[in-house]
Amino acid sequence: MSYPSVPDKKRSEGLALHGARALSAAAVVGTITALMWVLELVDSVSGGELDQFGIQPHDVDDLPDIFTAPFMHGGLDHLAGNTVPFLVLGFLAAVRGIAKFFGTMLIVTVVGGLGVWFTSSANTLGSSILIFGFFGYLLGRGLFERRVLDVVIAVGVVVVYGTLLLGVIPQDPTISWQGHLFGLIGGVLASWLLRRSRTESPDPRPPGPPPPGVRAPVGD
């Protein structure tokens, strides 16, 4: 009797799993991006009515807007400049798992939003908070988890988007360096809080058919 090759079967199952995760990540990040474009088009038609959902510093009544500000923008040019890095970094953050992706978004939104609320002096909005959060999350994941793929991704992100770090330095008064800085901090924090546990060590030996001459146990 012949048995299927267990390594080949596991390899194909692993590829299918990674493919499904990649499709889910692309769908989720693409949907969020499309939503931001719809909101900004509505904002443009309405004459900037949605800009009121940005973060107004030190206004207690405005605190809930820390959850809406990352999805609003100060014009179509602002959104267009954020779209590609949001898609790329968001996809890399989401491909590990959608639950962790939304957990990261929540932590970054809260940490980044509160940082802006406490330290800024102007109405702040834009997905830069999330972009810097994803950047910090990917860097932190390579640092805290130390898996080869995570380290490679972290290095690649630094090579391609390393100049983003200049955005945490106060330069242009029309650009919220506070959102960049606290978004980055929120991303690093998320990578630590959501890191994978190392307490479980799976058996590296894949299950397979019994060797010739050995009778497999029969259940009751």
PDB file of C-alpha atoms in Angstrom:
ATOM      1  CA  MET A   1       0.000   0.000   0.000  1.00  0.00           C
ATOM      2  CA  SER A   2       1.300   3.467  -0.851  1.00  0.00           C
ATOM      3  CA  TYR A   3       0.856   6.544   1.317  1.00  0.00           C
ATOM      4  CA  PRO A   4       0.757  10.201   0.249  1.00  0.00           C
ATOM      5  CA  SER A   5       3.883  12.213   0.894  1.00  0.00           C
ATOM      6  CA  VAL A   6       3.256  13.990   4.191  1.00  0.00           C
ATOM      7  CA  PRO A   7       5.850  16.774   3.639  1.00  0.00           C
ATOM      8  CA  ASP A   8       4.327  17.564   0.218  1.00  0.00           C
ATOM      9  CA  LYS A   9       0.838  17.630   1.699  1.00  0.00           C
ATOM     10  CA  LYS A  10       1.904  19.911   4.534  1.00  0.00           C
ATOM     11  CA  ARG A  11       3.712  22.186   2.100  1.00  0.00           C
ATOM     12  CA  SER A  12       0.645  22.556  -0.090  1.00  0.00           C
ATOM     13  CA  GLU A  13      -1.566  23.191   2.946  1.00  0.00           C
ATOM     14  CA  GLY A  14       0.879  25.841   4.168  1.00  0.00           C
ATOM     15  CA  LEU A  15       0.891  27.581   0.790  1.00  0.00           C
ATOM     16  CA  ALA A  16      -2.907  27.535   0.717  1.00  0.00           C
ATOM     17  CA  LEU A  17      -3.038  29.057   4.209  1.00  0.00           C
ATOM     18  CA  HIS A  18      -0.572  31.831   3.319  1.00  0.00           C
ATOM     19  CA  GLY A  19      -2.456  32.511   0.100  1.00  0.00           C
ATOM     20  CA  ALA A  20      -5.752  32.825   1.967  1.00  0.00           C
ATOM     21  CA  ARG A  21      -4.175  35.191   4.495  1.00  0.00           C
ATOM     22  CA  ALA A  22      -2.714  37.333   1.717  1.00  0.00           C
ATOM     23  CA  LEU A  23      -6.091  37.586  -0.027  1.00  0.00           C
ATOM     24  CA  SER A  24      -7.830  38.471   3.242  1.00  0.00           C
ATOM     25  CA  ALA A  25      -5.196  41.099   4.033  1.00  0.00           C
ATOM     26  CA  ALA A  26      -5.489  42.666   0.582  1.00  0.00           C
ATOM     27  CA  ALA A  27      -9.284  42.704   0.796  1.00  0.00           C
ATOM     28  CA  VAL A  28      -9.387  44.309   4.250  1.00  0.00           C
ATOM     29  CA  VAL A  29      -6.741  46.967   3.573  1.00  0.00           C
ATOM     30  CA  GLY A  30      -8.215  47.687   0.142  1.00  0.00           C
ATOM     31  CA  THR A  31     -11.691  48.112   1.639  1.00  0.00           C
ATOM     32  CA  ILE A  32     -10.442  50.537   4.297  1.00  0.00           C
ATOM     33  CA  THR A  33      -8.590  52.526   1.648  1.00  0.00           C
ATOM     34  CA  ALA A  34     -11.685  52.681  -0.542  1.00  0.00           C
ATOM     35  CA  LEU A  35     -13.703  53.876   2.461  1.00  0.00           C
ATOM     36  CA  MET A  36     -11.219  56.695   3.064  1.00  0.00           C
ATOM     37  CA  TRP A  37     -11.541  57.779  -0.572  1.00  0.00           C
ATOM     38  CA  VAL A  38     -15.328  57.760  -0.356  1.00  0.00           C
ATOM     39  CA  LEU A  39     -15.225  59.856   2.813  1.00  0.00           C
ATOM     40  CA  GLU A  40     -12.827  62.358   1.270  1.00  0.00           C
ATOM     41  CA  LEU A  41     -14.919  62.674  -1.873  1.00  0.00           C
ATOM     42  CA  VAL A  42     -17.967  63.378   0.305  1.00  0.00           C
ATOM     43  CA  ASP A  43     -15.890  65.880   2.271  1.00  0.00           C
ATOM     44  CA  SER A  44     -14.807  67.647  -0.927  1.00  0.00           C
ATOM     45  CA  VAL A  45     -18.373  67.894  -2.224  1.00  0.00           C
ATOM     46  CA  SER A  46     -19.633  69.159   1.136  1.00  0.00           C
ATOM     47  CA  GLY A  47     -16.983  71.850   1.428  1.00  0.00           C
ATOM     48  CA  GLY A  48     -14.942  70.216   4.191  1.00  0.00           C
ATOM     49  CA  GLU A  49     -17.811  69.328   6.512  1.00  0.00           C
ATOM     50  CA  LEU A  50     -16.113  66.110   7.636  1.00  0.00           C
ATOM     51  CA  ASP A  51     -12.964  67.896   8.782  1.00  0.00           C
ATOM     52  CA  GLN A  52     -14.739  68.538  12.076  1.00  0.00           C
ATOM     53  CA  PHE A  53     -14.122  64.869  12.905  1.00  0.00           C
ATOM     54  CA  GLY A  54     -10.413  65.498  13.254  1.00  0.00           C
ATOM     55  CA  ILE A  55      -8.798  65.682  16.690  1.00  0.00           C
ATOM     56  CA  GLN A  56      -9.331  68.988  18.487  1.00  0.00           C
ATOM     57  CA  PRO A  57      -6.591  69.080  21.166  1.00  0.00           C
ATOM     58  CA  HIS A  58      -7.573  69.505  24.826  1.00  0.00           C
ATOM     59  CA  ASP A  59     -11.299  69.402  24.040  1.00  0.00           C
ATOM     60  CA  VAL A  60     -12.830  66.689  26.223  1.00  0.00           C
ATOM     61  CA  ASP A  61     -16.005  66.596  24.133  1.00  0.00           C
ATOM     62  CA  ASP A  62     -13.872  65.875  21.067  1.00  0.00           C
ATOM     63  CA  LEU A  63     -12.080  62.812  22.493  1.00  0.00           C
ATOM     64  CA  PRO A  64     -14.263  60.304  20.562  1.00  0.00           C
ATOM     65  CA  ASP A  65     -12.911  61.806  17.343  1.00  0.00           C
ATOM     66  CA  ILE A  66      -9.572  60.090  17.915  1.00  0.00           C
ATOM     67  CA  PHE A  67     -11.335  57.100  16.329  1.00  0.00           C
ATOM     68  CA  THR A  68     -12.468  58.999  13.222  1.00  0.00           C
ATOM     69  CA  ALA A  69      -9.489  61.304  12.599  1.00  0.00           C
ATOM     70  CA  PRO A  70      -7.236  58.617  10.997  1.00  0.00           C
ATOM     71  CA  PHE A  71      -9.811  58.075   8.252  1.00  0.00           C
ATOM     72  CA  MET A  72     -10.280  61.758   7.373  1.00  0.00           C
ATOM     73  CA  HIS A  73      -7.951  63.914   5.290  1.00  0.00           C
ATOM     74  CA  GLY A  74      -7.330  67.547   4.517  1.00  0.00           C
ATOM     75  CA  GLY A  75      -7.995  67.187   0.806  1.00  0.00           C
ATOM     76  CA  LEU A  76      -7.621  64.701  -2.030  1.00  0.00           C
ATOM     77  CA  ASP A  77      -3.906  65.499  -2.408  1.00  0.00           C
ATOM     78  CA  HIS A  78      -3.357  64.649   1.258  1.00  0.00           C
ATOM     79  CA  LEU A  79      -5.128  61.316   0.838  1.00  0.00           C
ATOM     80  CA  ALA A  80      -3.358  60.531  -2.435  1.00  0.00           C
ATOM     81  CA  GLY A  81       0.021  60.995  -0.741  1.00  0.00           C
ATOM     82  CA  ASN A  82      -0.973  58.589   2.028  1.00  0.00           C
ATOM     83  CA  THR A  83      -2.636  55.909  -0.090  1.00  0.00           C
ATOM     84  CA  VAL A  84       0.373  53.908  -1.337  1.00  0.00           C
ATOM     85  CA  PRO A  85       2.236  53.682   2.010  1.00  0.00           C
ATOM     86  CA  PHE A  86      -1.048  52.819   3.736  1.00  0.00           C
ATOM     87  CA  LEU A  87      -1.701  50.003   1.254  1.00  0.00           C
ATOM     88  CA  VAL A  88       1.846  48.597   1.414  1.00  0.00           C
ATOM     89  CA  LEU A  89       2.474  48.844   5.147  1.00  0.00           C
ATOM     90  CA  GLY A  90      -1.127  47.958   5.986  1.00  0.00           C
ATOM     91  CA  PHE A  91      -0.938  44.812   3.870  1.00  0.00           C
ATOM     92  CA  LEU A  92       2.314  43.710   5.492  1.00  0.00           C
ATOM     93  CA  ALA A  93       0.774  44.275   8.918  1.00  0.00           C
ATOM     94  CA  ALA A  94      -2.449  42.448   8.012  1.00  0.00           C
ATOM     95  CA  VAL A  95      -0.966  39.402   6.295  1.00  0.00           C
ATOM     96  CA  ARG A  96      -0.012  37.898   9.672  1.00  0.00           C
ATOM     97  CA  GLY A  97      -3.684  37.816  10.678  1.00  0.00           C
ATOM     98  CA  ILE A  98      -6.742  40.050  10.470  1.00  0.00           C
ATOM     99  CA  ALA A  99      -7.431  39.938  14.213  1.00  0.00           C
ATOM    100  CA  LYS A 100      -3.919  41.197  15.013  1.00  0.00           C
ATOM    101  CA  PHE A 101      -4.250  43.805  12.297  1.00  0.00           C
ATOM    102  CA  PHE A 102      -7.382  45.294  13.844  1.00  0.00           C
ATOM    103  CA  GLY A 103      -5.804  45.010  17.286  1.00  0.00           C
ATOM    104  CA  THR A 104      -2.829  46.979  15.982  1.00  0.00           C
ATOM    105  CA  MET A 105      -5.101  49.596  14.444  1.00  0.00           C
ATOM    106  CA  LEU A 106      -6.952  50.014  17.740  1.00  0.00           C
ATOM    107  CA  ILE A 107      -3.783  50.405  19.813  1.00  0.00           C
ATOM    108  CA  VAL A 108      -2.234  52.826  17.313  1.00  0.00           C
ATOM    109  CA  THR A 109      -5.435  54.852  17.071  1.00  0.00           C
ATOM    110  CA  VAL A 110      -5.730  55.211  20.845  1.00  0.00           C
ATOM    111  CA  VAL A 111      -2.047  55.889  21.561  1.00  0.00           C
ATOM    112  CA  GLY A 112      -1.589  58.150  18.544  1.00  0.00           C
ATOM    113  CA  GLY A 113      -4.876  59.958  19.066  1.00  0.00           C
ATOM    114  CA  LEU A 114      -4.308  60.621  22.750  1.00  0.00           C
ATOM    115  CA  GLY A 115      -0.755  61.771  22.033  1.00  0.00           C
ATOM    116  CA  VAL A 116      -2.083  64.306  19.541  1.00  0.00           C
ATOM    117  CA  TRP A 117      -4.904  65.344  21.882  1.00  0.00           C
ATOM    118  CA  PHE A 118      -2.493  66.082  24.721  1.00  0.00           C
ATOM    119  CA  THR A 119       0.398  67.680  22.814  1.00  0.00           C
ATOM    120  CA  SER A 120      -0.885  69.258  19.589  1.00  0.00           C
ATOM    121  CA  SER A 121      -2.387  72.716  19.155  1.00  0.00           C
ATOM    122  CA  ALA A 122      -4.326  72.313  15.904  1.00  0.00           C
ATOM    123  CA  ASN A 123      -7.096  70.193  14.405  1.00  0.00           C
ATOM    124  CA  THR A 124      -5.380  66.985  13.268  1.00  0.00           C
ATOM    125  CA  LEU A 125      -6.586  64.368  10.813  1.00  0.00           C
ATOM    126  CA  GLY A 126      -5.143  61.869   8.359  1.00  0.00           C
ATOM    127  CA  SER A 127      -4.085  58.251   8.040  1.00  0.00           C
ATOM    128  CA  SER A 128      -0.462  59.177   8.782  1.00  0.00           C
ATOM    129  CA  ILE A 129      -1.132  58.074  12.363  1.00  0.00           C
ATOM    130  CA  LEU A 130      -1.886  54.567  11.087  1.00  0.00           C
ATOM    131  CA  ILE A 131       0.927  54.581   8.520  1.00  0.00           C
ATOM    132  CA  PHE A 132       3.522  55.394  11.170  1.00  0.00           C
ATOM    133  CA  GLY A 133       1.801  52.868  13.429  1.00  0.00           C
ATOM    134  CA  PHE A 134       2.149  50.094  10.861  1.00  0.00           C
ATOM    135  CA  PHE A 135       5.776  51.116  10.325  1.00  0.00           C
ATOM    136  CA  GLY A 136       6.467  50.846  14.058  1.00  0.00           C
ATOM    137  CA  TYR A 137       4.542  47.583  14.300  1.00  0.00           C
ATOM    138  CA  LEU A 138       6.578  45.941  11.541  1.00  0.00           C
ATOM    139  CA  LEU A 139       9.856  47.145  13.057  1.00  0.00           C
ATOM    140  CA  GLY A 140       8.831  45.957  16.505  1.00  0.00           C
ATOM    141  CA  ARG A 141       7.710  42.604  15.179  1.00  0.00           C
ATOM    142  CA  GLY A 142      11.154  41.978  13.762  1.00  0.00           C
ATOM    143  CA  LEU A 143      12.737  43.082  17.031  1.00  0.00           C
ATOM    144  CA  PHE A 144      10.517  41.227  19.510  1.00  0.00           C
ATOM    145  CA  GLU A 145       9.679  38.038  17.616  1.00  0.00           C
ATOM    146  CA  ARG A 146      13.044  37.625  15.880  1.00  0.00           C
ATOM    147  CA  ARG A 147      11.763  35.260  13.263  1.00  0.00           C
ATOM    148  CA  VAL A 148      13.666  35.334   9.989  1.00  0.00           C
ATOM    149  CA  LEU A 149      10.725  36.519   7.885  1.00  0.00           C
ATOM    150  CA  ASP A 150       9.809  39.254  10.373  1.00  0.00           C
ATOM    151  CA  VAL A 151      13.398  40.509  10.459  1.00  0.00           C
ATOM    152  CA  VAL A 152      13.577  40.511   6.650  1.00  0.00           C
ATOM    153  CA  ILE A 153      10.315  42.479   6.434  1.00  0.00           C
ATOM    154  CA  ALA A 154      11.526  44.950   9.061  1.00  0.00           C
ATOM    155  CA  VAL A 155      14.781  45.529   7.161  1.00  0.00           C
ATOM    156  CA  GLY A 156      12.894  45.929   3.878  1.00  0.00           C
ATOM    157  CA  VAL A 157      10.503  48.431   5.439  1.00  0.00           C
ATOM    158  CA  VAL A 158      13.420  50.498   6.756  1.00  0.00           C
ATOM    159  CA  VAL A 159      15.134  50.442   3.346  1.00  0.00           C
ATOM    160  CA  VAL A 160      12.001  51.538   1.467  1.00  0.00           C
ATOM    161  CA  TYR A 161      10.259  53.757   4.024  1.00  0.00           C
ATOM    162  CA  GLY A 162      13.036  54.674   6.447  1.00  0.00           C
ATOM    163  CA  THR A 163      12.758  58.361   5.549  1.00  0.00           C
ATOM    164  CA  LEU A 164       9.369  58.324   7.295  1.00  0.00           C
ATOM    165  CA  LEU A 165      11.277  58.661  10.553  1.00  0.00           C
ATOM    166  CA  LEU A 166      12.067  62.252   9.604  1.00  0.00           C
ATOM    167  CA  GLY A 167       8.363  62.910  10.027  1.00  0.00           C
ATOM    168  CA  VAL A 168       8.613  62.675  13.819  1.00  0.00           C
ATOM    169  CA  ILE A 169      10.810  65.798  13.853  1.00  0.00           C
ATOM    170  CA  PRO A 170       8.975  69.136  14.134  1.00  0.00           C
ATOM    171  CA  GLN A 171       9.481  70.884  10.786  1.00  0.00           C
ATOM    172  CA  ASP A 172       6.404  72.012   8.866  1.00  0.00           C
ATOM    173  CA  PRO A 173       3.725  73.571  11.113  1.00  0.00           C
ATOM    174  CA  THR A 174       1.038  72.205   8.783  1.00  0.00           C
ATOM    175  CA  ILE A 175       2.192  68.610   9.369  1.00  0.00           C
ATOM    176  CA  SER A 176       1.403  66.858  12.647  1.00  0.00           C
ATOM    177  CA  TRP A 177       4.704  65.468  13.856  1.00  0.00           C
ATOM    178  CA  GLN A 178       2.823  64.511  17.025  1.00  0.00           C
ATOM    179  CA  GLY A 179       0.576  62.155  15.057  1.00  0.00           C
ATOM    180  CA  HIS A 180       3.629  60.615  13.422  1.00  0.00           C
ATOM    181  CA  LEU A 181       5.554  60.207  16.671  1.00  0.00           C
ATOM    182  CA  PHE A 182       2.736  58.801  18.784  1.00  0.00           C
ATOM    183  CA  GLY A 183       1.486  56.637  15.933  1.00  0.00           C
ATOM    184  CA  LEU A 184       4.981  55.136  15.714  1.00  0.00           C
ATOM    185  CA  ILE A 185       5.053  54.572  19.482  1.00  0.00           C
ATOM    186  CA  GLY A 186       1.623  52.940  19.304  1.00  0.00           C
ATOM    187  CA  GLY A 187       2.819  50.585  16.571  1.00  0.00           C
ATOM    188  CA  VAL A 188       5.876  49.465  18.540  1.00  0.00           C
ATOM    189  CA  LEU A 189       3.683  48.966  21.605  1.00  0.00           C
ATOM    190  CA  ALA A 190       1.225  46.899  19.558  1.00  0.00           C
ATOM    191  CA  SER A 191       4.025  44.662  18.258  1.00  0.00           C
ATOM    192  CA  TRP A 192       5.030  43.911  21.840  1.00  0.00           C
ATOM    193  CA  LEU A 193       1.519  43.388  23.181  1.00  0.00           C
ATOM    194  CA  LEU A 194       0.475  41.187  20.245  1.00  0.00           C
ATOM    195  CA  ARG A 195       3.699  39.208  19.888  1.00  0.00           C
ATOM    196  CA  ARG A 196       3.408  35.453  19.478  1.00  0.00           C
ATOM    197  CA  SER A 197       3.963  33.246  22.511  1.00  0.00           C
ATOM    198  CA  ARG A 198       7.100  31.135  22.615  1.00  0.00           C
ATOM    199  CA  THR A 199       5.874  28.830  25.361  1.00  0.00           C
ATOM    200  CA  GLU A 200       4.491  26.249  22.962  1.00  0.00           C
ATOM    201  CA  SER A 201       6.949  24.265  20.908  1.00  0.00           C
ATOM    202  CA  PRO A 202       5.206  22.143  18.289  1.00  0.00           C
ATOM    203  CA  ASP A 203       6.524  18.663  17.590  1.00  0.00           C
ATOM    204  CA  PRO A 204       8.736  19.068  14.503  1.00  0.00           C
ATOM    205  CA  ARG A 205       8.013  15.482  13.421  1.00  0.00           C
ATOM    206  CA  PRO A 206       5.025  15.438  11.042  1.00  0.00           C
ATOM    207  CA  PRO A 207       2.455  12.677  11.537  1.00  0.00           C
ATOM    208  CA  GLY A 208       2.776   9.917   9.016  1.00  0.00           C
ATOM    209  CA  PRO A 209       1.906   6.308   8.255  1.00  0.00           C
ATOM    210  CA  PRO A 210       3.445   3.601  10.432  1.00  0.00           C
ATOM    211  CA  PRO A 211       6.673   2.111   9.104  1.00  0.00           C
ATOM    212  CA  PRO A 212       6.501  -1.269   7.314  1.00  0.00           C
ATOM    213  CA  GLY A 213       6.037  -4.154   9.702  1.00  0.00           C
ATOM    214  CA  VAL A 214       4.521  -2.023  12.488  1.00  0.00           C
ATOM    215  CA  ARG A 215       0.811  -2.405  13.170  1.00  0.00           C
ATOM    216  CA  ALA A 216      -1.034   0.849  13.776  1.00  0.00           C
ATOM    217  CA  PRO A 217      -3.061   0.978  17.008  1.00  0.00           C
ATOM    218  CA  VAL A 218      -6.782   0.417  16.650  1.00  0.00           C
ATOM    219  CA  GLY A 219      -9.172   2.586  18.597  1.00  0.00           C
ATOM    220  CA  ASP A 220     -12.007   1.264  20.714  1.00  0.00           C
TER     221      ASP A 220
END
